[in-house]
Coordinates of C-alpha atoms and ligand atoms in Angstrom, one line a residue:
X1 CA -2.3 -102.8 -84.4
X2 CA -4.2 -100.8 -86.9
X3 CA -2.7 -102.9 -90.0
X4 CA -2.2 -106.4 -88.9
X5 CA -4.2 -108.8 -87.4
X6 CA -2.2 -111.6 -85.0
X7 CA -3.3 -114.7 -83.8
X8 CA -0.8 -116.5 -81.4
X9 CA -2.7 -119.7 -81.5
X10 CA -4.2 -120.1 -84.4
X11 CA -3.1 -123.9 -83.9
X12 CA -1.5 -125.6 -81.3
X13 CA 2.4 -123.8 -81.1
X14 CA 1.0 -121.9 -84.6
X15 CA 0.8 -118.2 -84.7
X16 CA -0.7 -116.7 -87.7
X17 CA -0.1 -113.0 -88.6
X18 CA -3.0 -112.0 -91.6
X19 CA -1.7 -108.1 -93.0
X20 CA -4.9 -106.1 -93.0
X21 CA -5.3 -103.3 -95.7
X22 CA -7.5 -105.0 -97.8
X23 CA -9.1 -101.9 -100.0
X24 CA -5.3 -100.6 -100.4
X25 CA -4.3 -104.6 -101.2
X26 CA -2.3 -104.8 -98.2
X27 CA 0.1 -102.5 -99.3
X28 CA 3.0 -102.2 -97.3
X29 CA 3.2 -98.7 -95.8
X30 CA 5.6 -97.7 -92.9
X31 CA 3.0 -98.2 -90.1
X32 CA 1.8 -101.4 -91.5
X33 CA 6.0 -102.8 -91.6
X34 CA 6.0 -101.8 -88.0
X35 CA 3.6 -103.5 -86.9
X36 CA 4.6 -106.4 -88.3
X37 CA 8.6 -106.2 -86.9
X38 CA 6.8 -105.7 -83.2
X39 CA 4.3 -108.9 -83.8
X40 CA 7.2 -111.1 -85.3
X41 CA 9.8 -110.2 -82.4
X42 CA 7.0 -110.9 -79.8
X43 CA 6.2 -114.0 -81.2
X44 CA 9.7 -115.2 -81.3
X45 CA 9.9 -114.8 -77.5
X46 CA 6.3 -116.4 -76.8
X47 CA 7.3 -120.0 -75.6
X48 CA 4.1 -121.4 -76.8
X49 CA 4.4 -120.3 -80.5
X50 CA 7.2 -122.6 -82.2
X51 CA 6.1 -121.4 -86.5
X52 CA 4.3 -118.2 -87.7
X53 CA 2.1 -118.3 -90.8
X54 CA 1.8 -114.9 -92.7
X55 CA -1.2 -114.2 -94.8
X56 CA -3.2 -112.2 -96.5
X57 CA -6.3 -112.5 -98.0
X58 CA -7.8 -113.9 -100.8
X59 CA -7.2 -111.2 -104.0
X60 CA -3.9 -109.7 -102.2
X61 CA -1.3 -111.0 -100.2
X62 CA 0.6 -107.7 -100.5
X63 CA 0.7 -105.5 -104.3
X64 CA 3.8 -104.0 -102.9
X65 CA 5.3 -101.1 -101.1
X66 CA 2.9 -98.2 -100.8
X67 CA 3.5 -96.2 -103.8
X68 CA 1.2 -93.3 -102.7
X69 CA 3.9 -93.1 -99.8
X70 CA 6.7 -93.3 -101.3
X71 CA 5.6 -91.3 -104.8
X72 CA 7.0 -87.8 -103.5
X73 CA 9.8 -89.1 -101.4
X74 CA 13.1 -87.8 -102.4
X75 CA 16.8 -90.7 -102.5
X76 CA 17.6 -88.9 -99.2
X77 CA 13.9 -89.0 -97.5
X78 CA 14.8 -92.1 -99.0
X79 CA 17.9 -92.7 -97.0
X80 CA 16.9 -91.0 -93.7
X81 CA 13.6 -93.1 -93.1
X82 CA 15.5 -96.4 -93.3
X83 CA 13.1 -99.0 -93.9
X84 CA 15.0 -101.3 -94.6
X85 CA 16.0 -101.7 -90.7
X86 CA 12.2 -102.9 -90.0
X87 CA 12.9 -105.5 -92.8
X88 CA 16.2 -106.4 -91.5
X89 CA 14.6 -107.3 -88.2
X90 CA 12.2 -109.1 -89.8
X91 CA 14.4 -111.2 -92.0
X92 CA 16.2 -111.8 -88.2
X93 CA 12.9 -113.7 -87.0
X94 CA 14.3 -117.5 -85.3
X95 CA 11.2 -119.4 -85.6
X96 CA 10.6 -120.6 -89.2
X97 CA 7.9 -118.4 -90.8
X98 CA 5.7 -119.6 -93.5
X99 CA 3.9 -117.3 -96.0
X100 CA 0.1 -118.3 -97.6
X101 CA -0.5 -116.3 -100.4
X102 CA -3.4 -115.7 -102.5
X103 CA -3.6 -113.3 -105.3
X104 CA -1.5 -110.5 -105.9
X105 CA 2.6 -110.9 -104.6
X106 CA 4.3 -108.3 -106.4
X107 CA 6.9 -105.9 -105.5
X108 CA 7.2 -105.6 -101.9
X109 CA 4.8 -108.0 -101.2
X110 CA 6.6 -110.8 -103.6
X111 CA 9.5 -109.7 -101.0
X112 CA 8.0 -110.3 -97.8
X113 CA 7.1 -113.5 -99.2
X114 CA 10.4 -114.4 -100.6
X115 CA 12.1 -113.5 -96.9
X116 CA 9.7 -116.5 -95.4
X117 CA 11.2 -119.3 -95.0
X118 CA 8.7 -121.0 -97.1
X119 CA 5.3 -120.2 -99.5
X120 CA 2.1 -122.1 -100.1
X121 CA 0.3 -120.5 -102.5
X122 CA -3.2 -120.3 -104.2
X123 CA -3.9 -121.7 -107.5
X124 CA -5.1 -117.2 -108.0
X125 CA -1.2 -116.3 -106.6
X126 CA 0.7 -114.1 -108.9
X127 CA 4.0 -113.5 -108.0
X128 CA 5.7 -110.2 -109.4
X129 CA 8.7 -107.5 -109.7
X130 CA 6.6 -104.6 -111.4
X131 CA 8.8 -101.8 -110.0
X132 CA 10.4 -101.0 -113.1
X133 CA 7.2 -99.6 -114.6
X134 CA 7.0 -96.8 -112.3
X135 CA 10.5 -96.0 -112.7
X136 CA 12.4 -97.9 -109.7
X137 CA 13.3 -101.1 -109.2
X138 CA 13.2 -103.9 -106.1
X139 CA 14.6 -102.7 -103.0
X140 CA 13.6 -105.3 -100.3
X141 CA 15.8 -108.7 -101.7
X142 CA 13.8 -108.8 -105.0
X143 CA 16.8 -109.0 -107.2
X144 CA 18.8 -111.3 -105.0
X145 CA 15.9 -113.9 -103.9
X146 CA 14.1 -114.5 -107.0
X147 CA 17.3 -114.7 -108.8
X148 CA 18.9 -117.1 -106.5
X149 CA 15.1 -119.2 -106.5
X150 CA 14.5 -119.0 -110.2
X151 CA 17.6 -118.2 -111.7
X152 CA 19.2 -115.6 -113.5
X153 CA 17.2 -115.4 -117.3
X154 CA 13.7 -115.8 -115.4
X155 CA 14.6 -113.3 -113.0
X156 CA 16.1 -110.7 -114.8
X157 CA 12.9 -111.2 -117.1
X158 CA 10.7 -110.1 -114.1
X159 CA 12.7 -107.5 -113.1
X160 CA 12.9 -105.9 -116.5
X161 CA 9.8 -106.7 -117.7
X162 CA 7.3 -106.3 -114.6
X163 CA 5.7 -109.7 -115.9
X164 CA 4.0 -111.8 -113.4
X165 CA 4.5 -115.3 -113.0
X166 CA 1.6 -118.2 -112.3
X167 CA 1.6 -119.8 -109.6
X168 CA 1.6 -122.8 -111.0
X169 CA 5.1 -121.3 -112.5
X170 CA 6.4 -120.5 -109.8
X171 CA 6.1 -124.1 -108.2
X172 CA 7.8 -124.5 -111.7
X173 CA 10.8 -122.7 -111.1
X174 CA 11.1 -123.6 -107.3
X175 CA 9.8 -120.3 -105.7
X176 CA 7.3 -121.6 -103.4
X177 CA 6.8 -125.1 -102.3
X178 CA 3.3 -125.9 -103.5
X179 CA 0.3 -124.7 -105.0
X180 CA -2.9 -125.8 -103.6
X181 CA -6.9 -124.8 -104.4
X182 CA -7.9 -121.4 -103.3
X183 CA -9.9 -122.2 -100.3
X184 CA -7.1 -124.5 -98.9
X185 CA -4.3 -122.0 -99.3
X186 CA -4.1 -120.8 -95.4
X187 CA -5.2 -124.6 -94.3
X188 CA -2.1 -126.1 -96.3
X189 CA 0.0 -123.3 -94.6
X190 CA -1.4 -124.0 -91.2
X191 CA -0.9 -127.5 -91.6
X192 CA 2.5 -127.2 -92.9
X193 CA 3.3 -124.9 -90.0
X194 CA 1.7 -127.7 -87.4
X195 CA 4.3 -130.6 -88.6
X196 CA 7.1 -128.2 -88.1
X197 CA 5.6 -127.7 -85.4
X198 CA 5.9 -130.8 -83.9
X199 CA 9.9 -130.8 -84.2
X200 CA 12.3 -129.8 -81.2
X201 CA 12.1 -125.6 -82.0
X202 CA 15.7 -126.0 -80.9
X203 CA 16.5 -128.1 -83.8
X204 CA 14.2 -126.2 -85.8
X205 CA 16.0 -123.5 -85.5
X206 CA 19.0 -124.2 -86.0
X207 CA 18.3 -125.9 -88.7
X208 CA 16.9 -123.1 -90.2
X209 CA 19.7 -120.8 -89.6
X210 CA 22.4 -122.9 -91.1
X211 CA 20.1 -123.3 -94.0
X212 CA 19.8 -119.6 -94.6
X213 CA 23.7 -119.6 -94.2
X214 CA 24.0 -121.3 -97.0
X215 CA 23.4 -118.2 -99.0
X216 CA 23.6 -115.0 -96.4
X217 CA 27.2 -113.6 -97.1
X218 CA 26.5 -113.4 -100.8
X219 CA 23.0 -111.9 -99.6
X220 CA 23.8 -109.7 -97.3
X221 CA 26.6 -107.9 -99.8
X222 CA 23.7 -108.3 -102.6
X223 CA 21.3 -106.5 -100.3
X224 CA 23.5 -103.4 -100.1
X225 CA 24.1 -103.1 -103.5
X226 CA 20.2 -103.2 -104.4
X227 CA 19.5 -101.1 -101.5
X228 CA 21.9 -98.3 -103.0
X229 CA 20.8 -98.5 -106.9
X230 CA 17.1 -98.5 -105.2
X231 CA 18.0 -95.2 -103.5
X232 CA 19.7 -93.9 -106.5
X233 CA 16.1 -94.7 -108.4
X234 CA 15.1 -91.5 -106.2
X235 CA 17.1 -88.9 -107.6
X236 CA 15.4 -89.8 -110.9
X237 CA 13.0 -87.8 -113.0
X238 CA 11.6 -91.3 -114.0
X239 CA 10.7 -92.2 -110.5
X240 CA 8.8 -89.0 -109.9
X241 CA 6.9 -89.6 -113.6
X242 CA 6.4 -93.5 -112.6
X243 CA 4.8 -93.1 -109.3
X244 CA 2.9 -90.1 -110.1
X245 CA 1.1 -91.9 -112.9
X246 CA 0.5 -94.9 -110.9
X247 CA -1.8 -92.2 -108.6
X248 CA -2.8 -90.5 -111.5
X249 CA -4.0 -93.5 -113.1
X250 CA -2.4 -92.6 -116.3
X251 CA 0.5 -93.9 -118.3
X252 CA 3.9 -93.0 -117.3
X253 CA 6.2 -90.7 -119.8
X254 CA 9.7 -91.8 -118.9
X255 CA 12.7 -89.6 -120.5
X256 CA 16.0 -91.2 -119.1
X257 CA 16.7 -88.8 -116.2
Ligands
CO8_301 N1 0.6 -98.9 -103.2 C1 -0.4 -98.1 -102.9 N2 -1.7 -98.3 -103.3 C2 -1.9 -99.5 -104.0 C3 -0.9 -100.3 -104.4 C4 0.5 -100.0 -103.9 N3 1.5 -100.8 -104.2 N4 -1.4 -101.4 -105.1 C5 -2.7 -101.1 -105.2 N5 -3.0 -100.0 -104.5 C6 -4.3 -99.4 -104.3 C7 -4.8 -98.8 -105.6 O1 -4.3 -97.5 -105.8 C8 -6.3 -98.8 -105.4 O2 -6.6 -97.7 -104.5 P1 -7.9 -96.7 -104.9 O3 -9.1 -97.6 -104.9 O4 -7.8 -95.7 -103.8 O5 -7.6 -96.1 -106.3 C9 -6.6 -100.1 -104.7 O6 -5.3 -100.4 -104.1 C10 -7.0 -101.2 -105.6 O7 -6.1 -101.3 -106.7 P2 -6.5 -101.2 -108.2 O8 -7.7 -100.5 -108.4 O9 -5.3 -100.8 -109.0 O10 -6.8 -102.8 -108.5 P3 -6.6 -103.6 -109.8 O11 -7.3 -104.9 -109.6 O12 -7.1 -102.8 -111.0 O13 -5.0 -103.8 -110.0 C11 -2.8 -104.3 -109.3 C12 -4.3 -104.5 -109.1 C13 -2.4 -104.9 -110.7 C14 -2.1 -105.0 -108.2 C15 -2.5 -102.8 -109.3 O14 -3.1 -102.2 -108.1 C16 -1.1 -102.4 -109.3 O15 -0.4 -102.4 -110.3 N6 -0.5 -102.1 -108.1 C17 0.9 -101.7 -107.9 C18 1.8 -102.9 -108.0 C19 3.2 -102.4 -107.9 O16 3.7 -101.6 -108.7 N7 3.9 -102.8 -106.8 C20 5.3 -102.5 -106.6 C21 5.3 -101.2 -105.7 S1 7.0 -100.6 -105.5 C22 7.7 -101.6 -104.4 O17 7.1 -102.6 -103.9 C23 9.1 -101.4 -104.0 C24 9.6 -102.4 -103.1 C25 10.9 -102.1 -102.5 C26 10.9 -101.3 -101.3 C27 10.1 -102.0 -100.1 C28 10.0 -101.0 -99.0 C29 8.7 -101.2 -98.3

């Protein structure tokens, strides 16, 4: 594993997975997604581990999907790489999976967050949808999970804005379950993954997929939809511009096409 780092016993029946691209903010590049399907789907079949902790580190649980990949990618390359399968799987995972973030969430990263099953954050987390401002949009469950966790005028604020909410704000508007000090974010996480810990994984599971039931039709035809427009976002002039100038470190020029 080249991007990830996995401990299956960090705690007793706790397995924590910290992403590991810390000069690059953890973002999420291909490899990096990988990796973290494979370690997910091997700790779901180690007896032993009964909750998984995600983390990342202090300034950047994840800033998103790796622009720099994606910046010359056409709505076909788009298309024919499929990503979206490695998150699928991941969204799949049976043991409940608890995310500790600190620092940067945004894009991508706000997503893998959002398809936990529950967040602790850092009093430093920033939780964000900034796509729009290099000419896309979310792609990963952004605009059905924060809509459905903060509702629809805070939401669609993100989403068209880029602006990034507190965490304390995000406790707020029910995105995350608690913020806690800096230096305890992983420890609350860990500890929050221990009591689960201690239930029967059968019923844990269970419980977990009727709870996700609750909202999964609706998601699963909302996830389709976003995947297309985010495809779409490809075939755009203003994608090209947005990403580009992200690289460039300039200001994108958008013209509508
Ligand atoms: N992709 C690639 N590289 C990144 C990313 C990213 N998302 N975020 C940061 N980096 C890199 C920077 O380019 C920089 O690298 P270098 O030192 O080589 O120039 C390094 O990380 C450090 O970043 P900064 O110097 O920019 O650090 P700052 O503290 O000045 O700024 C920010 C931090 C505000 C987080 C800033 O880096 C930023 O705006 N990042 C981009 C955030 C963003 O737009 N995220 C959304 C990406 S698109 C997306 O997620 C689509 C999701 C849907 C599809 C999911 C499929 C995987």
């Amino acid at each position: 594993m080249d991007f990830i780092q996995v401990d299956p016993q960090a705690r007793q029946h706790v397995a924590l997975i910290q992403l590991n691209r810390p000069k690059e903010l953890n973002a999420l590049n291909l490899q990096l997604m990988s990796e973290l399907r494979d370690a997910l789907r091997q700790l779901d079949e180690e007896e032993h581990v009964r909750t998984i902790v995600i983390t990342g580190n202090e300034r950047a649980f994840a800033a998103g999907a790796d622009i720099k990949q994606m910046a010359g990618k056409t709505a076909i390359d788009m298309l024919n790489v499929d990503q979206f399968a490695t998150w699928d799987q991941i969204r799949k995972t049976k043991k409940p999976v608890i995310a500790a973030v600190s620092g940067f969430a945004l894009g991508g990263g706000c997503e893998l967050a959002m398809t936990c099953d529950m967040i602790i954050a850092s009093e430093t987390a920033l939780f964000g949808q900034p796509e729009i401002k290099i000419g896309v949009m979310p792609g990963a469950g952004g605009t059905q999970r924060l809509t459905k966790a903060i509702g629809k005028a805070k939401a669609m604020e993100m989403v068209l804005t880029g602006k990034f909410m507190t965490a304390a704000d995000a406790e707020k508007h029910g995105l995350i379950n608690r913020v806690v000090p800096v230096e305890l974010f992983l420890e609350e996480a860990l500890e929050l993954a221990t009591q689960v810990a201690q239930m029967s994984p059968v019923a844990a599971r269970l419980a977990k997929e009727a709870v996700n039931r609750a909202f999964e039709t609706q998601l699963d035809e909302g996830l389709h939809f976003e995947r297309k427009n985010f495809y779409l976002c490809f075939a755009s002039e203003d994608q090209t511009e947005g990403m580009n100038a992200f690289v460039e470190k300039r200001k994108p020029a958008f013209k509508g096409r």
